[in-house]
Structure formats: structure tokens, C-alpha cells
Coordinates of C-alpha atoms and ligand atoms in Angstrom, one line a residue:
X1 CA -39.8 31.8 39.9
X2 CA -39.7 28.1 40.6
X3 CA -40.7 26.5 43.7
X4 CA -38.5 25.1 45.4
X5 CA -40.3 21.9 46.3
X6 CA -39.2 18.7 43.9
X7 CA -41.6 16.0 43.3
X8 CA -41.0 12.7 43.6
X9 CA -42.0 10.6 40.4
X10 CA -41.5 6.6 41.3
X11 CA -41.6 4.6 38.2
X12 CA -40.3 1.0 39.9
X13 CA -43.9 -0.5 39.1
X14 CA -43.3 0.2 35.2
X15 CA -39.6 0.9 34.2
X16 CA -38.1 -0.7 37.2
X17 CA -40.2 -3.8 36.4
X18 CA -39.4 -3.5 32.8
X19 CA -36.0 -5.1 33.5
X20 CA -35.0 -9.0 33.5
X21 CA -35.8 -10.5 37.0
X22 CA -38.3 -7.8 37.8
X23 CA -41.6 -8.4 37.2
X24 CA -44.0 -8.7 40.2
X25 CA -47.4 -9.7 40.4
X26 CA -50.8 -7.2 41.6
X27 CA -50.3 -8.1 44.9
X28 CA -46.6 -7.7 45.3
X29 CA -47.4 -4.4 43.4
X30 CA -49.7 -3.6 45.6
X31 CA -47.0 -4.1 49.2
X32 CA -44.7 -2.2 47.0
X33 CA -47.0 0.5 46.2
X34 CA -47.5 0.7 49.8
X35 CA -44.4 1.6 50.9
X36 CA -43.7 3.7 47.8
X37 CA -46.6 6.0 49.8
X38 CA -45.2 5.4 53.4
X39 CA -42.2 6.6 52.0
X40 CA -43.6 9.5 50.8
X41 CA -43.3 9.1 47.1
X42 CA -45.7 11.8 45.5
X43 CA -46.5 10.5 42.3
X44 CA -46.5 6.5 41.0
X45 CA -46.2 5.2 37.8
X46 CA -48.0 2.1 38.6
X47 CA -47.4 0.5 34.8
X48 CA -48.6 0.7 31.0
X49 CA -52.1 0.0 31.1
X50 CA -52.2 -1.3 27.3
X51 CA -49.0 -3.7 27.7
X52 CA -50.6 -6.7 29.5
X53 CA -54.1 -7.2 31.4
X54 CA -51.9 -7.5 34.4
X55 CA -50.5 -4.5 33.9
X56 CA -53.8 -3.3 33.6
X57 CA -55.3 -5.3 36.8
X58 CA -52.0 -3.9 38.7
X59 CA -52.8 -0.2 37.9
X60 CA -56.6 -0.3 39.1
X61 CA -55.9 -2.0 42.3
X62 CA -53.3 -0.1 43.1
X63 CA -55.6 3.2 42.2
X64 CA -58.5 1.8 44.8
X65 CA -56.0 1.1 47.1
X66 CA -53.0 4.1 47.4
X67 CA -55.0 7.3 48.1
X68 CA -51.9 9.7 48.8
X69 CA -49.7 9.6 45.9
X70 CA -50.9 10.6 42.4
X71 CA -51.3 7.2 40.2
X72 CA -50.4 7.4 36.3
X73 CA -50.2 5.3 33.9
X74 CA -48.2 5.4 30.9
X75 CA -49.3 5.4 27.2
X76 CA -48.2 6.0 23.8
X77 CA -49.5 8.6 21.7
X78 CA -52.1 6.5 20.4
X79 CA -56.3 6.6 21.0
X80 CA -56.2 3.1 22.4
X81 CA -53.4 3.6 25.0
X82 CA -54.5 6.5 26.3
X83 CA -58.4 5.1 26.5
X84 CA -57.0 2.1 28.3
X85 CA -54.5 4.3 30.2
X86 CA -57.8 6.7 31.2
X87 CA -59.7 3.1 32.1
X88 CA -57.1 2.2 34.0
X89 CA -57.0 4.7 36.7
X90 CA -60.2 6.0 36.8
X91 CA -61.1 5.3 40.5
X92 CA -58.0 7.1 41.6
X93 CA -58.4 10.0 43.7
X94 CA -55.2 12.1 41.5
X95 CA -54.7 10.4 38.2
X96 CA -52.7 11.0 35.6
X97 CA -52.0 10.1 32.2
X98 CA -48.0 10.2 31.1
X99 CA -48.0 9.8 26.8
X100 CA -44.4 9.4 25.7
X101 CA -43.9 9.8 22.0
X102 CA -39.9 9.6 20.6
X103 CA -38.6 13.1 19.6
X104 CA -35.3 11.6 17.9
X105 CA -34.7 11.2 14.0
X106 CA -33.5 7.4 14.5
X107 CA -36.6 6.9 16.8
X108 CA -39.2 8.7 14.2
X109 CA -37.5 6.9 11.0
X110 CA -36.5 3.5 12.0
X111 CA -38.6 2.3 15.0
X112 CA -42.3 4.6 14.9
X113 CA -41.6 5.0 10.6
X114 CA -43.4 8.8 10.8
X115 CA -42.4 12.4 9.5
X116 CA -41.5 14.8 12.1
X117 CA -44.4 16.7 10.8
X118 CA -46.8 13.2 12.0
X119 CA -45.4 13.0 14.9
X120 CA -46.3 16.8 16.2
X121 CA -49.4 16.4 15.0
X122 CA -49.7 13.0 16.9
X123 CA -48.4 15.1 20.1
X124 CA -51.3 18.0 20.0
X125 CA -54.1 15.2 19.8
X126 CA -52.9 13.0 22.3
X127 CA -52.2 14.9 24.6
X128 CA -55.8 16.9 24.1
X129 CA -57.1 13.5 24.0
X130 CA -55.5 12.8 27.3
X131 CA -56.9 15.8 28.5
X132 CA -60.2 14.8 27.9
X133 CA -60.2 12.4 30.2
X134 CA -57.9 14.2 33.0
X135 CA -56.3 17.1 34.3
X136 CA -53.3 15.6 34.9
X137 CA -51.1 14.8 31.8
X138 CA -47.4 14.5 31.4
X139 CA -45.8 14.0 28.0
X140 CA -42.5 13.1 27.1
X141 CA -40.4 13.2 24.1
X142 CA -38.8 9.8 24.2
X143 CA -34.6 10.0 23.3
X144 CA -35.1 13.5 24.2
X145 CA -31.1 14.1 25.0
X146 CA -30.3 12.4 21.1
X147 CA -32.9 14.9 19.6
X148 CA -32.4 17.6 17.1
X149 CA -32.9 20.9 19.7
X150 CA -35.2 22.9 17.5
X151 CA -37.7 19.9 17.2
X152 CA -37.9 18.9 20.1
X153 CA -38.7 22.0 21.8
X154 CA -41.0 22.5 19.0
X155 CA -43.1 18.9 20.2
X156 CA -42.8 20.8 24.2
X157 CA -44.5 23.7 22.9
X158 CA -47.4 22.0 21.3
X159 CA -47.9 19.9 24.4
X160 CA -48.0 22.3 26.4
X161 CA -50.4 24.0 24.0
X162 CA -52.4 21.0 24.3
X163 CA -52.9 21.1 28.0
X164 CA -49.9 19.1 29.2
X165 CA -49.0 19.7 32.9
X166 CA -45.6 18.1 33.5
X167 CA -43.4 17.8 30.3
X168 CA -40.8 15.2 31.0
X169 CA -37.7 14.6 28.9
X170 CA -36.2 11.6 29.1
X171 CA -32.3 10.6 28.8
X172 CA -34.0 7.5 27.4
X173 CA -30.4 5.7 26.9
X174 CA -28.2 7.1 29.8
X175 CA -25.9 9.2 26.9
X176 CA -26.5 13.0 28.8
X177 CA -23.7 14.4 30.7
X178 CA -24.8 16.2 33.7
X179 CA -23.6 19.8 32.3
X180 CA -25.6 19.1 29.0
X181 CA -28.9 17.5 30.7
X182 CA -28.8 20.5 32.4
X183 CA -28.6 23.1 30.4
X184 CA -31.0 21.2 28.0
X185 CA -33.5 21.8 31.3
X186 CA -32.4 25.6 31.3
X187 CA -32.7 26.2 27.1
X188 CA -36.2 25.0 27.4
X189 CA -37.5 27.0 30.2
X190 CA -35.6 30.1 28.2
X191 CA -37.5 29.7 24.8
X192 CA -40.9 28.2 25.8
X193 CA -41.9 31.0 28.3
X194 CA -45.3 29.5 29.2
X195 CA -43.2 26.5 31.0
X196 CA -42.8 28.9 34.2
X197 CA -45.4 30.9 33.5
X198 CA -48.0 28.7 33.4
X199 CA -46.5 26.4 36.2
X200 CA -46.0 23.2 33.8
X201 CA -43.4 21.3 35.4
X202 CA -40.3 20.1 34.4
X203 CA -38.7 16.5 35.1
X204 CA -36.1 14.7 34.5
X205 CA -36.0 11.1 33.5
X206 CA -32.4 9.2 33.7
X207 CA -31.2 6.0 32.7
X208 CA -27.6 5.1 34.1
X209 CA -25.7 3.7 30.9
X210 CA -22.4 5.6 31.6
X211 CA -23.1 5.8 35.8
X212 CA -24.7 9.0 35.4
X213 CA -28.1 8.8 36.0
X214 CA -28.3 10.9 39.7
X215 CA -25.9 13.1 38.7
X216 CA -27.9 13.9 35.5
X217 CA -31.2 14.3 37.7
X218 CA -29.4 16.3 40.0
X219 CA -28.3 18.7 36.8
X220 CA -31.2 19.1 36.0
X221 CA -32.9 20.1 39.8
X222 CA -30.2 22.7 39.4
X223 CA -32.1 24.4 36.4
X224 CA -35.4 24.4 37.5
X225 CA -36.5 20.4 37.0
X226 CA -39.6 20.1 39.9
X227 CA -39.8 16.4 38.8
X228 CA -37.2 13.7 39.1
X229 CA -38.5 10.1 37.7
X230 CA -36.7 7.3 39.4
X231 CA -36.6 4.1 41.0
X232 CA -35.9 2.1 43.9
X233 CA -32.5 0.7 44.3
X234 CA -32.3 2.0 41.1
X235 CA -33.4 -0.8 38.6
X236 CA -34.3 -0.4 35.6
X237 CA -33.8 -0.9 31.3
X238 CA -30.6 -2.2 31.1
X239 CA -28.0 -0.3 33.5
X240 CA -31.1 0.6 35.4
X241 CA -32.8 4.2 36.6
X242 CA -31.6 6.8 38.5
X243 CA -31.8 5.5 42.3
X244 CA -34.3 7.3 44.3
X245 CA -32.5 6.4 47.7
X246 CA -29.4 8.3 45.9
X247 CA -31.2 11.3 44.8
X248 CA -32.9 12.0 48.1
X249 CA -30.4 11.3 49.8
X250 CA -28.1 13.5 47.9
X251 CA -30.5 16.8 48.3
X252 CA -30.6 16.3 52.1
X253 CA -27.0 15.7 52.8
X254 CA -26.1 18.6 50.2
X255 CA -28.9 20.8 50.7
X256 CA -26.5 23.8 51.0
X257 CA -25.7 23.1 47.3
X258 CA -29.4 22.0 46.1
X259 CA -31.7 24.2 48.7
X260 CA -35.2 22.3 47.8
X261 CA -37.3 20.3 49.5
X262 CA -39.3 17.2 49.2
X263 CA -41.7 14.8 50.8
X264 CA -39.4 11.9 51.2
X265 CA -39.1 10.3 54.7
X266 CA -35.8 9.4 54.7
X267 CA -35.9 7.1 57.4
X268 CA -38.1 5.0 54.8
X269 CA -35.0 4.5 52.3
X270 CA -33.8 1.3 53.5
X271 CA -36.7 -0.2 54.6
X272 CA -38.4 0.3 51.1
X273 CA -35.5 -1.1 49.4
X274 CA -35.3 -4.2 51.7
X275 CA -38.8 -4.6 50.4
X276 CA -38.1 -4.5 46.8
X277 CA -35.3 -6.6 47.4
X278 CA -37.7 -9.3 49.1
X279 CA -40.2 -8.9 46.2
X280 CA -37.7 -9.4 43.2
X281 CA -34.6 -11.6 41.7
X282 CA -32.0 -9.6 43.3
X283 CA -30.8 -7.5 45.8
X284 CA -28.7 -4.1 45.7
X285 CA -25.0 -5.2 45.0
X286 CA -23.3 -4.5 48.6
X287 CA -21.6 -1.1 47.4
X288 CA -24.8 0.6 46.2
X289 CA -24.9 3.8 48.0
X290 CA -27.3 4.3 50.6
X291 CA -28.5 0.7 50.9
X292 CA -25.8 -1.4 50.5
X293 CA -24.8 -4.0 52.9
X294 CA -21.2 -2.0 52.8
X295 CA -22.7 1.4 52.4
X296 CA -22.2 1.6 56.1
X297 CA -19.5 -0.9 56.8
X298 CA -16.4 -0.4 57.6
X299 CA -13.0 -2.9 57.5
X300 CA -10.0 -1.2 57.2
X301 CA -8.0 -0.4 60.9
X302 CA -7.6 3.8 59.8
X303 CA -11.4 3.9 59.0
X304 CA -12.2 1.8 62.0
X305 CA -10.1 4.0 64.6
X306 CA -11.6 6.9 63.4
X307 CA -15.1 6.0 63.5
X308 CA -14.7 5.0 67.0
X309 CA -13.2 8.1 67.7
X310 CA -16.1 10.2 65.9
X311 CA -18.1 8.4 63.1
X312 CA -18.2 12.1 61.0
X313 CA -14.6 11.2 60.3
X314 CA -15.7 8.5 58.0
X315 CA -19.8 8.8 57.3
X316 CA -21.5 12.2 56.0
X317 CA -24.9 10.8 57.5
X318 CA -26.0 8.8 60.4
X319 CA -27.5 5.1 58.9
X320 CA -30.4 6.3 61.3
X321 CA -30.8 8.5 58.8
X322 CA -31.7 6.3 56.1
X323 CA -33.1 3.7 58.1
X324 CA -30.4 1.5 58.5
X325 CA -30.0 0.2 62.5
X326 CA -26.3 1.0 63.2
X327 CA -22.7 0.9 61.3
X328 CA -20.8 -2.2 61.3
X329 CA -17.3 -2.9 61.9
X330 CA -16.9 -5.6 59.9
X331 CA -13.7 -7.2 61.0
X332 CA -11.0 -8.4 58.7
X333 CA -7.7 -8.6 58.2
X334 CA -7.2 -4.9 57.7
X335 CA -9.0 -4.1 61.3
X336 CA -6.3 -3.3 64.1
X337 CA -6.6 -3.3 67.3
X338 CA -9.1 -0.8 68.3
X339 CA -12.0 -2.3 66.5
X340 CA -11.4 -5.6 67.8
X341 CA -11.4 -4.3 71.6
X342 CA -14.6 -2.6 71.0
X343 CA -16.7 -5.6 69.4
X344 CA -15.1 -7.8 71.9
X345 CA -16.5 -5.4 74.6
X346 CA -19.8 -5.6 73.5
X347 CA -19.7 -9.4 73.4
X348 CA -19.0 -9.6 77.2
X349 CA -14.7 -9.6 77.1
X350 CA -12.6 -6.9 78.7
X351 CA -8.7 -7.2 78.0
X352 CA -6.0 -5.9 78.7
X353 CA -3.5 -4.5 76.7
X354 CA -1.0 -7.5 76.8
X355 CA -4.2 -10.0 76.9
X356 CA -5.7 -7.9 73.6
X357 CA -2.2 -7.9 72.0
X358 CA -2.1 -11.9 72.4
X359 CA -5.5 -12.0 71.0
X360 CA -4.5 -9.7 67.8
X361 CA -2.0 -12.2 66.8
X362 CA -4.3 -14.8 66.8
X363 CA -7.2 -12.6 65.3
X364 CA -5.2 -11.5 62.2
X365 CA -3.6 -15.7 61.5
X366 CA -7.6 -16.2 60.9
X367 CA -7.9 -13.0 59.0
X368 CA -5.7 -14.0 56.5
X369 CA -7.3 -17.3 56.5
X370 CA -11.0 -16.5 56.2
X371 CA -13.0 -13.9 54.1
X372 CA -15.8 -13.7 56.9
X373 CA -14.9 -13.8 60.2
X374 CA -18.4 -13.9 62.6
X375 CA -18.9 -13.4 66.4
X376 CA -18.5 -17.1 67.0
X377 CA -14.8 -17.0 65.6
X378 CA -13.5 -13.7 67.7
X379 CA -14.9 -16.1 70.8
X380 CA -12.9 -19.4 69.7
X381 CA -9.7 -17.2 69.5
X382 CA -10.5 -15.6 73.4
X383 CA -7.6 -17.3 75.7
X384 CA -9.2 -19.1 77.7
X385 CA -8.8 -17.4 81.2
X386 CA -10.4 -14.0 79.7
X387 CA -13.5 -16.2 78.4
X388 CA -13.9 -17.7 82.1
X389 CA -14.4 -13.9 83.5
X390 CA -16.9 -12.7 80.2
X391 CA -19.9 -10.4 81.1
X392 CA -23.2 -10.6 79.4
X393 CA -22.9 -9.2 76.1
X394 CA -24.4 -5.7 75.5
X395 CA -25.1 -6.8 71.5
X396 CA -26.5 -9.6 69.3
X397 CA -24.0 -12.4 67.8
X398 CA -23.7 -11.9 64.1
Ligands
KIV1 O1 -36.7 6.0 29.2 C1 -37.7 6.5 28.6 O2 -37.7 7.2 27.6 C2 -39.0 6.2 29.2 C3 -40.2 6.9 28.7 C4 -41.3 6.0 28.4 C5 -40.6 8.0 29.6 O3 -39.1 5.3 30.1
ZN2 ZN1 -37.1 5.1 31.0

């Protein structure tokens, strides 16, 4: 029997700052790792101890610092990772070491140059090794999805011999289908009994190559994954991770299809993005889900009418939700009538119907002049009579 509780793994401090125009310094670690705990992330990757001595310097302030959350750091199967890795977080109140060590032919032949038979053995003492120093270790069998089957579930059973806790396998270049990430979760839990037995948890790791990252990680919640390894606005090697906004949000709004729980605080989503967004290159392009600038906009008259009408005709959550202050009509030249009454209401003008017709034609001339149309434009095209009786407005100008 599984618990139904899903741990949050955040790795935007090490694979999310693995990618071009991410890398931050300790201190802008540090105010991210921050709101990776107010959000209520349960477990950080905070970076790779042995790549850099910032890396290094990132991981043991943010261990002194974060108490909540778990703090790991990664490291390959070698001795002198996982000392440094161990060095690294030593002063954290939960540490953990997470040793990744490729399961794939191409990876074992062309990139590490081992024998299958090496790297097994390589497995057993790192993750002892690991052990020695904490009782916290995850292991993953890098490329696990573009592994031969019967190996790697051979390298799982030997770590978990070894004393791993949380055995990870990673979709390391975003090739998994959801339906075959997930029954790779279910196969595994099948033939290596101790898994559920012994309460080792399983989690998922996605990278979003073909767009498929959440629903991967979602796949694999389905068959009995306790972990999901993700990042913040979901960057990441290459295409990125999976987005953690997108996963949370997803077993919240269809908890009648996922039916486990987790110690996100939602309201936390967009705020922690806005964060990351301040800290490096770039921002979330404006149709990411969940924190978008559009993920909560709307333009077009239909959507507009109907949102007025009841915003569940259009929007499957509230931007309170997420943390996002309110929906926005954006007005453009697909908004009718109806939208245009309502945000010039709430800038002070009441019309009538043959004063709000006049002011339509003139509304949609601009629209099909201008790609942003802002408070101060609906106000230039108010006839001047109706502007001589406006009312204080009940919202901000854009
Ligand atoms: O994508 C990957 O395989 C990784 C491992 C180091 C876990 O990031
Ligand atoms: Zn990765």
C-alpha cells in the first residue's frame, strides 16, 4: 500500500540552473531557497557539491539557513563526489545525498567507458558509501527510460540493497511517453518487492523534449511514484524540467483523477515564480500555464461575455488560487461590447447603450490599429460629455 502523500523534490538550484541564462549566485540561491520552503517544497536539491566551489558555498549556506525542507546534493558514483556531497550538507538538519550513475548502453559505453558489470558494482559501493555518511540517499539510474529493462532494474535492486531510500529514474532526455513512464514505475514496483515493502520511494524525474514532461510525472504518480523532481517555471537542460507550478496545480484541480496529497501552498505558485523570474535571464513566456501573463487573460468577446457572466465558463481555478491578484480582460480587437462596459465602469464611466455603441465604433478603429490598447487609450476615445460626468474609478490604470 502506498501512501498517498507525494513529495515535492525542487531541483531549480541544480538542474534548473544547469541551463543557459540561469545561473545565480549563493545569495540569490539563498532568496530562492527561501521561497522554495515558504512554498512548501519538501525536499531541495540545492546543487552538485563537486561541480564548482560555488556550488559548494551555495549548498552549505543554504543548509545553515533552510531548516524545513530536506537539502541534497547531488553526486556521481564516485568517492570524491559523494565526500564533497557529504561535506556539503553536513550542518543540515535532513540531508541527503542523491548519486546518479547512467543505466543506458550508449551512456555506459560511449560517455562513462565501463562494463555493465562496473557499473553495478560502482552502484552497491556508492550508494553504501553514501550511506555512511547519511540516512538519506537517493540513487538514480541516469537515461533510465533508454535503458535495457532487465539492467536496470537489476542496478534498483542493488541500491536498494545498499541502503538507498528513494530510487529515482530519470527520463534524462524527455523521450518517455506518459503510458510507458508509467508503466516503467508499475514493472518496477512488481519485480523488486522490497520497493513497497520496505517503503523506498519512488520518483520521477522528467525533462520536457517532446512537451511531456508533467504528463510523464503525472504517469508516473498514477503508479505509485511518491516523488516528483521538478522545477520552477519549469527550466531546465535544454527544453527544460517538468514545471512544478503545473504539476501541483494539476493534482489539485484534478484531484478526483489523482486523489493524493501534498504540502504545496498553492497560493505560493506565482509569487515564487515572479521570484525566479526577478533572479534570472528570463521570464515564463506569457502562455505558460499557471503563471503566464495570459494564463489568466482573456481577449476574445465570447470568452469575455462569459466570464463576466460566470468566470467557471472559461477558468477551471480561481487566479487566487495560484496567487495571481485577479483575471484580466485584456481588451483588443476581438473584445465586444460587454467587456468594454465593464472596464469602463470600473474606471469611473457609465454609458448608455447608444453612448456605449458610439464608443465601440471608436474602440474597435484603434483595435485594429494597436496591439496594446491601455487604460489611458479607452479614456481618449470617451465622448467628451460622458468624461465630464466620470466617477472615481473603483480600479488601478493599467
Ligand atoms: O536528468 C537527469 O538524468 C538528471 C540526473 C542527474 C538525476 O538530472
Ligand atoms: Zn535532469
Amino acid at each position: 500500500m502506498t501512501s498517498n502523500h507525494v513529495f515535492f523534490f525542487d531541483t531549480t538550484l541544480r538542474d534548473g540552473e544547469q541551463s543557459p541564462g540561469c545561473s545565480m549566485t549563493t545569495q540569490e540561491k539563498l532568496t530562492m531557497a527561501h521561497a522554495l520552503e515558504d512554498l512548501g517544497v519538501d525536499i531541495i536539491e540545492a546543487g552538485f557539491a563537486m561541480a564548482s566551489e560555488g556550488d559548494f558555498a551555495a549548498i552549505s549556506t543554504i543548509t545553515q539557513a533552510i531548516r524545513k525542507p530536506r537539502i541534497a546534493s547531488l553526486a556521481r558514483a564516485r568517492q570524491e563526489d559523494i565526500e564533497m556531497a557529504s561535506r556539503a550538507i553536513q550542518l543540515a538538519e535532513r540531508p541527503r545525498i542523491h548519486v546518479f550513475l547512467a543505466s543506458s548502453d550508449l551512456h555506459l559505453e560511449y560517455k562513462l567507458k565501463i562494463s555493465r558489470q562496473q557499473a553495478l558494482d560502482l552502484t552497491g559501493e556508492s550508494v553504501r558509501l553514501a550511506r555512511s555518511f547519511v540516512d538519506d540517499v537517493e540513487f538514480s539510474p541516469e537515461d533510465a527510460t533508454r535503458s535495457d529493462r532487465d539492467f536496470m532494474i537489476e542496478m534498483i535492486r542493488i541500491a536498494v540493497e545498499a541502503g538507498a531510500t528513494t530510487i529515482n529514474m530519470p527520463d534524462t532526455v524527455g523521450y518517455t511517453t506518459p503510458e510507458e513512464y508509467g508503466r516503467m514505475f508499475a514493472e518496477v514496483r512488481e519485480r523488486i518487492p522490497a520497493i513497497d515493502a520496505e517503503n523506498v520511494i519512488l520518483s520521477s524525474h522528467c525533462h520536457d523534449d517532446l512537451g511531456l514532461a508533467v504528463a510523464n510525472s503525472l504517469a508516473a504518480i498514477q503508479n505509485g511514484a511518491r516523488q516528483v523532481e521538478c522545477t520552477i517555471n519549469g527550466i531546465g537542460e535544454r527544453a527544460g524540467n517538468a514545471a512544478l507550478e503545473e504539476i501541483a496545480a494539476a493534482l489539485y484541480v484534478r484531484g478526483d483523477r489523482y486523489g493524493v496529497q501534498t504540502g504545496i501552498k498553492l497560493e505560493n505558485l506565482y509569487p515564487t515564480s515572479q521570484v525566479l523570474g526577478q533572479i534570472i535571464t528570463f521570464r515564463p513566456s506569457p502562455n505558460k500555464a499557471i503563471v503566464g501573463d495570459n494564463a489568466f487573460a482573456h481577449e476574445s468577446g465570447i470568452h469575455q461575455h462569459g466570464m463576466l457572466a460566470n468566470p467557471l465558463c472559461y477558468e477551471i481555478m480561481t487566479p487566487a488560487l495560484v496567487g495571481v491578484a485577479r483575471t484580466h480582460l485584456v481588451l483588443g480587437k476581438h473584445s465586444g461590447r460587454a467587456a468594454l462596459r465593464h472596464r469602463l465602469e470600473q474606471l469611473g464611466f457609465t454609458l448608455s447603450r447608444d453612448e456605449l455603441q458610439q464608443t465601440y465604433y471608436r474602440f474597435v478603429a484603434m483595435a485594429d490599429r494597436k496591439k496594446n490598447i491601455y487604460d489611458q487609450d479607452l479614456i481618449g476615445i470617451v465622448p467628451d460629455h460622458i468624461r465630464e460626468r466620470r466617477r472615481e474609478p473603483v480600479a488601478e490604470l493599467d
